[in-house]
Short mmCIF file of C-alpha atoms and ligand atoms in Angstrom, two decimals:
data_model
loop_
_atom_site.label_atom_id
_atom_site.label_comp_id
_atom_site.label_asym_id
_atom_site.label_seq_id
_atom_site.Cartn_x
_atom_site.Cartn_y
_atom_site.Cartn_z
CA MET A 172 11.98 19.38 15.98
CA ALA A 173 15.21 17.39 15.76
CA SER A 174 17.30 17.46 12.59
CA SER A 175 18.35 14.12 11.19
CA ALA A 176 21.56 12.89 9.63
CA ALA A 177 19.48 10.41 7.60
CA GLY A 178 17.89 13.21 5.58
CA CYS A 179 14.53 14.93 5.16
CA VAL A 180 11.37 13.52 3.60
CA VAL A 181 8.28 15.56 2.70
CA ILE A 182 4.76 14.13 2.79
CA VAL A 183 2.26 15.99 0.59
CA GLY A 184 -1.26 15.15 1.88
CA SER A 185 -1.68 14.24 5.55
CA GLY A 186 -4.58 11.77 5.29
CA VAL A 187 -4.62 8.03 6.04
CA ILE A 188 -1.67 7.12 3.82
CA GLY A 189 0.37 10.29 4.43
CA ARG A 190 0.27 9.65 8.19
CA SER A 191 1.44 6.06 7.78
CA TRP A 192 4.34 7.13 5.57
CA ALA A 193 5.29 9.80 8.12
CA MET A 194 5.47 7.15 10.87
CA LEU A 195 7.49 4.79 8.70
CA PHE A 196 10.04 7.42 7.66
CA ALA A 197 10.42 8.61 11.26
CA SER A 198 10.98 5.00 12.34
CA GLY A 199 13.93 4.94 9.93
CA GLY A 200 15.38 8.09 11.54
CA PHE A 201 14.36 10.51 8.77
CA GLN A 202 13.20 14.04 9.45
CA VAL A 203 9.61 14.29 8.16
CA LYS A 204 7.74 17.41 7.09
CA LEU A 205 3.98 17.03 6.71
CA TYR A 206 2.26 19.34 4.25
CA ASP A 207 -1.46 19.55 3.47
CA ILE A 208 -3.77 22.05 1.80
CA GLU A 209 -5.92 21.90 4.98
CA GLN A 210 -4.12 23.18 8.10
CA GLN A 211 -6.52 21.23 10.29
CA GLN A 212 -5.49 18.00 8.54
CA ILE A 213 -1.87 18.62 9.55
CA ARG A 214 -2.91 19.20 13.17
CA ASN A 215 -5.10 16.08 13.13
CA ALA A 216 -2.30 14.04 11.59
CA LEU A 217 0.26 15.12 14.23
CA GLU A 218 -2.19 14.34 17.05
CA ASN A 219 -3.15 11.00 15.54
CA ILE A 220 0.49 9.99 14.94
CA ARG A 221 1.38 10.84 18.58
CA LYS A 222 -1.47 8.61 19.87
CA GLU A 223 -0.61 5.76 17.49
CA MET A 224 3.10 5.79 18.29
CA LYS A 225 2.47 5.75 22.05
CA LEU A 226 0.11 2.79 21.69
CA LEU A 227 2.58 0.95 19.46
CA GLU A 228 5.38 1.57 21.96
CA GLN A 229 3.24 0.22 24.82
CA ALA A 230 2.44 -2.86 22.72
CA GLY A 231 6.13 -3.37 21.92
CA ALA A 232 5.31 -2.94 18.23
CA LEU A 233 6.94 0.40 17.45
CA LYS A 234 9.17 0.12 14.41
CA GLY A 235 12.82 1.21 14.35
CA SER A 236 15.36 1.64 17.11
CA LEU A 237 14.25 5.10 18.32
CA SER A 238 11.72 5.69 21.12
CA ALA A 239 8.27 7.12 20.33
CA GLU A 240 9.35 10.54 21.66
CA GLU A 241 12.51 10.48 19.53
CA GLN A 242 10.50 9.57 16.43
CA LEU A 243 7.85 12.19 17.20
CA SER A 244 10.53 14.85 17.50
CA LEU A 245 11.49 14.13 13.88
CA ILE A 246 7.99 14.91 12.53
CA SER A 247 6.65 18.42 12.04
CA GLY A 248 3.92 20.15 10.08
CA CYS A 249 4.77 22.71 7.40
CA PRO A 250 2.04 24.94 5.92
CA ASN A 251 4.17 26.11 2.99
CA ILE A 252 5.10 23.62 0.26
CA GLN A 253 8.07 25.64 -0.99
CA GLU A 254 9.61 25.77 2.49
CA ALA A 255 8.79 22.12 3.09
CA VAL A 256 10.66 20.79 0.05
CA GLU A 257 13.84 22.81 0.64
CA GLY A 258 16.71 20.35 1.18
CA ALA A 259 14.41 17.30 0.94
CA MET A 260 15.79 14.04 -0.46
CA HIS A 261 12.39 12.41 -1.08
CA ILE A 262 8.86 13.75 -1.56
CA GLN A 263 5.97 11.31 -1.11
CA GLU A 264 2.70 12.57 -2.60
CA CYS A 265 -0.45 11.29 -0.83
CA VAL A 266 -3.32 13.49 -2.06
CA PRO A 267 -6.68 11.95 -3.14
CA GLU A 268 -6.78 9.64 -6.18
CA ASP A 269 -7.58 12.29 -8.80
CA LEU A 270 -5.37 12.52 -11.90
CA GLU A 271 -5.83 16.27 -12.48
CA LEU A 272 -5.16 17.11 -8.82
CA LYS A 273 -2.02 14.96 -8.70
CA LYS A 274 -0.78 16.40 -12.02
CA LYS A 275 -1.24 19.89 -10.59
CA ILE A 276 0.77 18.98 -7.47
CA PHE A 277 3.60 17.42 -9.51
CA ALA A 278 3.72 20.43 -11.87
CA GLN A 279 4.05 22.66 -8.82
CA LEU A 280 6.77 20.46 -7.32
CA ASP A 281 8.53 20.26 -10.71
CA SER A 282 8.95 24.04 -10.71
CA ILE A 283 10.51 24.26 -7.24
CA VAL A 284 12.66 21.15 -6.73
CA ASP A 285 16.34 20.53 -7.49
CA ASP A 286 17.81 17.78 -9.70
CA ARG A 287 18.38 15.30 -6.86
CA VAL A 288 15.15 14.88 -4.91
CA ILE A 289 12.89 11.89 -5.69
CA LEU A 290 9.29 12.74 -6.61
CA SER A 291 7.19 9.76 -5.58
CA SER A 292 3.43 9.16 -5.79
CA SER A 293 1.36 6.82 -3.59
CA THR A 294 -1.26 6.36 -6.32
CA SER A 295 -3.10 3.03 -6.32
CA CYS A 296 -3.94 2.93 -10.00
CA LEU A 297 -2.92 6.03 -11.98
CA MET A 298 -0.34 5.27 -14.66
CA PRO A 299 3.07 6.95 -14.28
CA SER A 300 3.01 7.88 -18.00
CA LYS A 301 -0.16 9.97 -17.36
CA LEU A 302 0.87 11.29 -13.95
CA PHE A 303 4.36 12.55 -14.78
CA VAL A 304 3.81 13.55 -18.43
CA GLY A 305 5.74 16.66 -19.50
CA LEU A 306 7.65 17.17 -16.24
CA VAL A 307 11.18 18.58 -16.47
CA HIS A 308 12.23 16.29 -13.59
CA VAL A 309 10.57 13.16 -15.02
CA LYS A 310 13.78 11.14 -14.49
CA GLN A 311 13.32 11.66 -10.74
CA CYS A 312 9.65 10.52 -10.74
CA ILE A 313 8.30 7.17 -9.61
CA VAL A 314 5.17 5.56 -8.16
CA ALA A 315 5.72 3.95 -4.75
CA HIS A 316 2.37 2.28 -4.08
CA PRO A 317 1.89 1.08 -0.47
CA VAL A 318 -0.67 -1.42 0.79
CA ASN A 319 -3.19 -0.38 3.43
CA PRO A 320 -2.33 -0.32 6.33
CA PRO A 321 1.31 0.39 5.32
CA TYR A 322 2.62 0.27 8.90
CA TYR A 323 1.67 -3.43 9.10
CA ILE A 324 1.87 -4.54 5.47
CA PRO A 325 5.38 -3.90 4.17
CA LEU A 326 4.97 -4.34 0.40
CA VAL A 327 5.58 -1.28 -1.80
CA GLU A 328 5.16 -1.53 -5.57
CA LEU A 329 7.71 0.62 -7.41
CA VAL A 330 6.44 1.61 -10.85
CA PRO A 331 8.61 3.79 -13.11
CA HIS A 332 7.59 6.18 -15.89
CA PRO A 333 9.25 5.06 -19.18
CA GLU A 334 11.75 7.93 -18.68
CA THR A 335 12.43 7.35 -14.97
CA ALA A 336 16.19 7.02 -14.39
CA PRO A 337 17.34 3.60 -13.12
CA THR A 338 19.06 5.43 -10.22
CA THR A 339 15.67 6.80 -9.13
CA VAL A 340 14.31 3.24 -8.89
CA ASP A 341 17.44 2.05 -7.06
CA ARG A 342 17.41 4.94 -4.60
CA THR A 343 13.71 4.50 -3.84
CA HIS A 344 14.22 0.75 -3.43
CA ALA A 345 17.06 1.37 -0.95
CA LEU A 346 15.02 3.98 0.94
CA MET A 347 12.06 1.61 1.31
CA LYS A 348 14.36 -1.11 2.65
CA LYS A 349 15.86 1.37 5.10
CA ILE A 350 12.42 2.11 6.62
CA GLY A 351 11.65 -1.61 6.92
CA GLN A 352 9.29 -1.88 3.93
CA CYS A 353 9.51 -4.55 1.26
CA PRO A 354 9.82 -2.90 -2.17
CA MET A 355 9.32 -4.79 -5.43
CA ARG A 356 9.91 -3.55 -8.97
CA VAL A 357 7.17 -3.46 -11.60
CA GLN A 358 9.29 -3.45 -14.77
CA LYS A 359 6.69 -1.84 -17.04
CA GLU A 360 3.55 0.06 -16.12
CA VAL A 361 0.27 -1.82 -16.47
CA ALA A 362 -3.28 -1.01 -15.31
CA GLY A 363 -3.70 -2.00 -11.65
CA PHE A 364 0.06 -2.63 -11.30
CA VAL A 365 0.61 -6.18 -9.91
CA LEU A 366 -1.07 -6.27 -6.51
CA ASN A 367 -4.45 -5.04 -7.69
CA ARG A 368 -4.39 -7.25 -10.79
CA LEU A 369 -4.00 -10.29 -8.52
CA GLN A 370 -6.55 -8.94 -6.07
CA TYR A 371 -9.11 -8.25 -8.81
CA ALA A 372 -8.60 -11.73 -10.29
CA ILE A 373 -9.51 -13.21 -6.89
CA ILE A 374 -12.44 -10.83 -6.33
CA SER A 375 -13.73 -11.58 -9.81
CA GLU A 376 -13.85 -15.36 -9.31
CA ALA A 377 -15.17 -14.97 -5.74
CA TRP A 378 -18.05 -12.86 -7.07
CA ARG A 379 -18.89 -15.34 -9.85
CA LEU A 380 -18.90 -18.30 -7.43
CA VAL A 381 -21.24 -16.49 -5.04
CA GLU A 382 -23.47 -15.19 -7.85
CA GLU A 383 -23.81 -18.68 -9.32
CA GLY A 384 -24.88 -20.03 -5.90
CA ILE A 385 -21.87 -22.36 -5.64
CA VAL A 386 -20.79 -21.06 -2.25
CA SER A 387 -22.07 -18.60 0.37
CA PRO A 388 -20.17 -15.30 0.82
CA SER A 389 -18.90 -16.22 4.30
CA ASP A 390 -17.76 -19.70 3.21
CA LEU A 391 -15.99 -18.10 0.23
CA ASP A 392 -14.03 -15.90 2.63
CA LEU A 393 -13.08 -18.96 4.71
CA VAL A 394 -11.33 -20.43 1.67
CA MET A 395 -8.88 -17.51 1.85
CA SER A 396 -8.61 -16.89 5.61
CA GLU A 397 -8.38 -20.58 6.61
CA GLY A 398 -6.98 -21.97 3.37
CA LEU A 399 -4.98 -20.17 0.70
CA GLY A 400 -4.19 -17.17 2.91
CA MET A 401 -2.42 -19.35 5.49
CA ARG A 402 0.37 -20.13 3.07
CA TYR A 403 0.25 -16.87 1.11
CA ALA A 404 1.44 -14.97 4.20
CA PHE A 405 4.75 -16.81 3.75
CA ILE A 406 5.08 -18.00 0.15
CA GLY A 407 3.58 -16.77 -3.12
CA PRO A 408 1.54 -18.69 -5.72
CA LEU A 409 4.59 -19.54 -7.85
CA GLU A 410 6.61 -20.91 -4.94
CA THR A 411 3.49 -22.81 -3.86
CA MET A 412 3.54 -24.56 -7.25
CA HIS A 413 7.27 -25.24 -6.88
CA LEU A 414 6.79 -26.84 -3.44
CA ASN A 415 3.59 -28.74 -4.24
CA ALA A 416 5.47 -31.03 -6.65
CA GLU A 417 9.11 -31.87 -7.23
CA GLY A 418 9.79 -28.34 -8.44
CA MET A 419 8.04 -26.11 -10.96
CA LEU A 420 8.69 -28.28 -14.02
CA SER A 421 7.24 -31.30 -12.29
CA TYR A 422 4.20 -29.25 -11.15
CA CYS A 423 3.52 -28.10 -14.73
CA ASP A 424 3.93 -31.64 -16.08
CA ARG A 425 1.48 -32.97 -13.55
CA TYR A 426 -1.09 -30.21 -13.20
CA SER A 427 -1.10 -27.79 -16.15
CA GLU A 428 -3.74 -29.72 -18.15
CA GLY A 429 -6.01 -29.82 -15.09
CA MET A 430 -5.49 -26.11 -14.44
CA LYS A 431 -6.28 -25.20 -18.06
CA HIS A 432 -9.42 -27.35 -17.93
CA VAL A 433 -10.68 -25.42 -14.87
CA LEU A 434 -9.53 -22.02 -16.15
CA LYS A 435 -11.57 -22.52 -19.36
CA THR A 436 -14.73 -22.67 -17.20
CA PHE A 437 -14.16 -19.19 -15.71
CA GLY A 438 -16.94 -16.72 -16.55
CA PRO A 439 -16.87 -13.15 -17.87
CA ILE A 440 -16.08 -10.01 -15.83
CA PRO A 441 -18.84 -9.66 -13.21
CA GLU A 442 -21.23 -6.70 -13.38
CA PHE A 443 -21.11 -6.33 -9.56
CA SER A 444 -24.89 -5.97 -9.65
CA ARG A 445 -26.80 -4.33 -6.81
CA ALA A 446 -28.69 -7.59 -6.18
CA THR A 447 -25.52 -9.63 -5.59
CA ALA A 448 -23.90 -6.78 -3.63
CA GLU A 449 -26.93 -6.77 -1.27
CA LYS A 450 -26.75 -10.54 -0.85
CA VAL A 451 -23.05 -10.41 -0.02
CA ASN A 452 -23.55 -7.42 2.29
CA GLN A 453 -26.26 -9.26 4.23
CA ASP A 454 -23.92 -12.16 4.88
CA MET A 455 -20.96 -9.89 5.78
CA CYS A 456 -23.15 -7.92 8.23
CA VAL A 457 -23.93 -11.04 10.29
CA LYS A 458 -20.33 -10.93 11.57
CA VAL A 459 -19.54 -7.24 11.05
CA PRO A 460 -22.56 -4.87 10.88
CA ASP A 461 -21.80 -2.05 8.43
CA ASP A 462 -22.06 0.85 10.88
CA PRO A 463 -18.93 2.96 11.60
CA GLU A 464 -18.37 1.53 15.13
CA HIS A 465 -18.43 -2.13 14.12
CA LEU A 466 -16.33 -1.50 11.02
CA ALA A 467 -13.74 0.47 13.03
CA ALA A 468 -13.56 -2.25 15.71
CA ARG A 469 -13.05 -4.95 13.09
CA ARG A 470 -10.33 -2.89 11.35
CA GLN A 471 -8.58 -2.51 14.70
CA TRP A 472 -8.76 -6.28 15.23
CA ARG A 473 -7.37 -6.81 11.68
CA ASP A 474 -4.47 -4.44 12.40
CA GLU A 475 -3.67 -6.26 15.65
CA CYS A 476 -3.62 -9.57 13.78
CA LEU A 477 -1.36 -8.09 11.11
CA MET A 478 0.95 -6.70 13.79
CA ARG A 479 1.28 -10.17 15.37
CA LEU A 480 1.80 -11.77 11.99
CA ALA A 481 4.56 -9.25 11.24
CA LYS A 482 6.25 -10.20 14.52
CA LEU A 483 5.99 -13.89 13.68
CA LYS A 484 7.38 -13.33 10.18
CA SER A 485 10.34 -11.39 11.55
CA GLN A 486 11.11 -14.34 13.88
CA VAL A 487 10.87 -17.04 11.22
CA GLN A 488 12.38 -15.02 8.37
CA PRO A 489 15.34 -13.05 9.65
CA GLN A 490 16.09 -10.41 6.97
P1 LIG B 682 -7.12 10.84 2.22
O1 LIG B 682 -8.34 11.42 1.62
O2 LIG B 682 -7.18 10.16 3.54
O3 LIG B 682 -6.00 12.00 2.34
C1 LIG B 682 -5.73 12.91 1.32
C2 LIG B 682 -5.14 14.18 1.94
O4 LIG B 682 -4.70 15.04 0.89
C3 LIG B 682 -6.13 14.98 2.78
O5 LIG B 682 -5.56 15.27 4.04
C4 LIG B 682 -6.35 16.25 1.96
O6 LIG B 682 -6.61 17.40 2.77
C5 LIG B 682 -5.03 16.37 1.24
N1 LIG B 682 -5.05 17.21 0.04
C6 LIG B 682 -6.06 17.37 -0.85
N2 LIG B 682 -5.69 18.24 -1.81
C7 LIG B 682 -4.41 18.63 -1.52
C8 LIG B 682 -3.50 19.52 -2.13
N3 LIG B 682 -3.80 20.19 -3.24
N4 LIG B 682 -2.28 19.70 -1.55
C9 LIG B 682 -1.96 19.03 -0.41
N5 LIG B 682 -2.81 18.18 0.22
C10 LIG B 682 -4.01 17.98 -0.33
O7 LIG B 682 -6.51 9.86 1.10
P2 LIG B 682 -5.62 8.54 1.33
O8 LIG B 682 -6.51 7.37 1.57
O9 LIG B 682 -4.54 8.85 2.29
O10 LIG B 682 -5.01 8.32 -0.14
C11 LIG B 682 -3.92 9.08 -0.62
C12 LIG B 682 -3.32 8.38 -1.83
O11 LIG B 682 -2.81 7.09 -1.43
C13 LIG B 682 -4.29 8.13 -2.98
O12 LIG B 682 -3.63 8.30 -4.21
C14 LIG B 682 -4.67 6.67 -2.79
O13 LIG B 682 -5.07 6.04 -3.99
C15 LIG B 682 -3.34 6.09 -2.29
N6 LIG B 682 -3.49 4.86 -1.55
C16 LIG B 682 -4.52 4.72 -0.65
C17 LIG B 682 -4.69 3.52 0.03
C18 LIG B 682 -5.82 3.37 1.00
O14 LIG B 682 -6.22 2.23 1.25
N7 LIG B 682 -6.34 4.44 1.59
C19 LIG B 682 -3.76 2.38 -0.17
C20 LIG B 682 -2.67 2.66 -1.08
C21 LIG B 682 -2.56 3.86 -1.75
#
């Protein structure tokens, strides 16, 4: 394994998200040590990363300026967590979404790390105040929540614990930029952070519209894929408002009463009943049957689309 001037990053948990982080950090020239409680998971991860990187290189979609072989030489497995974290600048935890398990891992890390390393969690919805409670190194702790698949979707939500040091947020922000991700700061922790709050608001209304028989499940999806989603890949909902009138103030003058009128008709939180789930599933299965082969093929198609979109965005939005 090559050593790296950029520094060393440790991934704790070599599953779906851990592997993606490993590839991203290697693309930025960082040395990466993969740790997992299951030795076989580390072996699988290394094999899987090798295959992925070769395919990406062939497709001209490998991130960073190093070749696949150069990036692969930066990644190694490490069966011992204490050895793995020695000299690390950043530790990215990627174990399953279980508060007690993650707390155990962070308590273990807390007892063996120095005062400089960043302790970062990939959690999708656990609150930093619960996750990092009582840790000696709490100032160095942060949530860095990626979006699946992180190699193609660059957003990372940075969520601090109330006692996280501002330098921890700044350093993590800079690190994410360095590996080509797009970090954003959540100023105060909130259930679901920001991405999932927006996502759940959309899912909630989608479910109500389908349940009330206003639209079929597949037509509902078209509204996003052929409508709102087209612009949301480039501009957010607030900039959309700004552009759809003569600026935000003009948009609010013109449309806020209309928006409030519609918003008042929104229903309660859906129950996500079995009956509606079956109806939606039936419609989804016409295009993508819910067996592992069809689902995997569709995911691969989605990732290819995202890869092309990322290329397009880098051409139209030089960073
Ligand atoms: P996964 O189940 O694919 O991988 C978890 C890995 O952790 C496994 O390899 C497992 O062997 C390992 N592990 C379990 N206990 C361990 C321990 N005590 N020490 C070290 N390793 C241990 O899970 P996945 O999907 O990669 O999720 C990881 C985290 O990322 C979760 O917190 C999840 O919420 C978050 N996340 C997941 C996303 C997704 O779509 N999969 C998206 C964004 C965040």
